Amino acid sequence: MSQFLITGQTKLKGELPVNGAKNCALKIAAASLLSAEPMTISNFPEIEDTERLLEILRDLGCKCIRQKPHDYKIIPPQRIKKDLNHDLVRKLRASILLVGPMLARFGKVSMAHPGGCLIGKRPIDLFITSFKALGAKVTTTATCNIFTAPLGLTGCRIVFPKISVTATETLMLAATLAKGKTTLVNAACEPEIPALAEYLNRMGAKINGAGTPNIEIIGVKKIAGGHFENIPDRIEAGSFIILAAATKSHLKITHCNPEHLEIPLNILKDLGVKLKVGKDYIEVFPTAKLKAAQIATHEYPGFPTDIQAPMTVLLTQATGESIMRENIFEGRLIYTDILNRMGANIKLDNPQQISINGPTPLHAKEVESPDIRAGIAILIAALLAKGKTTINNIYQIDRGYERIEERLAAIGVQIKRV
Ligand code: EPZ
């Protein structure tokens, strides 16, 4: 298993360009199955998760061609294999996005139970209930779920009891080719959703209200294939802004969309972080003293759960007692043990809340990367720590951050992949 070796406390300066959004690229690639025509995608991040999805699409019979770096063409097959590769599905929970288009277009798909991960059990009850509401039959065996809709899907009103990003996206994809109207109530509002809907509408779909809690989809017979320019990754941008603030560096985070980070940026300013916000960049200036804060994760446009771990690292350097409350996932605070081993002073008040007392100097340790976002958080902690930190299991970081050691080395980080 490869590792990162990082020497902390080096001076960092320069520009950090942000990649295309992982959590948009995965959805748009899944949407390629809705059409019989090819689709091209630019600003496509080349990371483990997107590679896994392309592997699944190839396994189904799609041609996925890398035309040039970050630029892909996906040619869907006329006839498609109906089973999603079980081993690959276990590596990528987002594979569930494929069930919507495959059910709507081909009438059948079987999918292994998606692996849970460290941040929670990740159930798919919202998907199963919603597909049944659209007229699909779902058979659950010990190893997989088989979804069938031989007569196609019929639109209806779907009220989500919980806000789910991929359930909103997957059902929006399925409803695009269903008969009649589908209304999604209590839908997620993440920016990746209107980006997906805008593309589908350009290809002939009829979707209104994406980006709001109420989305209305009028089913169409088919949609065309076309080009999608991926949006910037707001979570990568947020991770890098926090990296700059935590290391008290002057860094410019470029190729991002600050509008997607309004609440996190306001929270950082309240902490005392000095920022200059441009149209497609955010410049961070060294801040001597950070104030403690009380932060709670929330669905968009609230504070994103995906930057909860990096923000916790920043709060270890804030003066006083901070509170971080994780409201989205039941298991997304366990990485804090690793930070405490590095010298942080974090207490678990209850499974959903921690208190962080700072500032605490951090020191190098041999640690592991539990999941994507805790992984980047631990990498940021290693940049603050005195000495050389070893991070194991860096596949988790590579799942969401492309060539991260090259991009960090370019701003002065001493990091080696071994
Ligand atoms: C998406 O996951 C993102 N992944 C996650 O990012 C992100 O953390 C999450 O949304 C929340 O913003 C992608 O877009 C590929 P949810 P998703 O369904 O859709 C519960 C990253 O690091 N739930 O919005 O899987 C669920 O357990 C990843 O990039 C059910 O109960 O998350 C959670 O508590 C991590 N039943 C809550 O809803 C269901 O059927 C929100 O999860 C589905 C979800």
PDB file of N, CA and C in Angstrom, residues 3 31 58 93 220 411:
ATOM      1  N   GLN A   3       2.196   5.186   0.389  1.00  0.00           N
ATOM      2  CA  GLN A   3       2.129   6.112   1.533  1.00  0.00           C
ATOM      3  C   GLN A   3       2.546   7.508   1.072  1.00  0.00           C
ATOM      4  N   ALA A  31     -25.174   9.803 -16.446  1.00  0.00           N
ATOM      5  CA  ALA A  31     -26.260  10.287 -17.323  1.00  0.00           C
ATOM      6  C   ALA A  31     -26.014   9.920 -18.780  1.00  0.00           C
ATOM      7  N   ARG A  58     -17.422   0.810 -18.931  1.00  0.00           N
ATOM      8  CA  ARG A  58     -16.773  -0.052 -19.944  1.00  0.00           C
ATOM      9  C   ARG A  58     -17.263  -1.492 -19.779  1.00  0.00           C
ATOM     10  N   ARG A  93     -19.713   3.640  -4.061  1.00  0.00           N
ATOM     11  CA  ARG A  93     -21.122   3.753  -3.681  1.00  0.00           C
ATOM     12  C   ARG A  93     -21.904   4.529  -4.737  1.00  0.00           C
ATOM     13  N   VAL A 220     -39.585  12.474 -21.380  1.00  0.00           N
ATOM     14  CA  VAL A 220     -39.486  12.575 -22.850  1.00  0.00           C
ATOM     15  C   VAL A 220     -39.113  11.194 -23.393  1.00  0.00           C
ATOM     16  N   ILE A 411       3.622  24.282  -4.417  1.00  0.00           N
ATOM     17  CA  ILE A 411       3.498  25.480  -3.555  1.00  0.00           C
ATOM     18  C   ILE A 411       4.438  25.367  -2.350  1.00  0.00           C
TER      19      ILE A 411
END
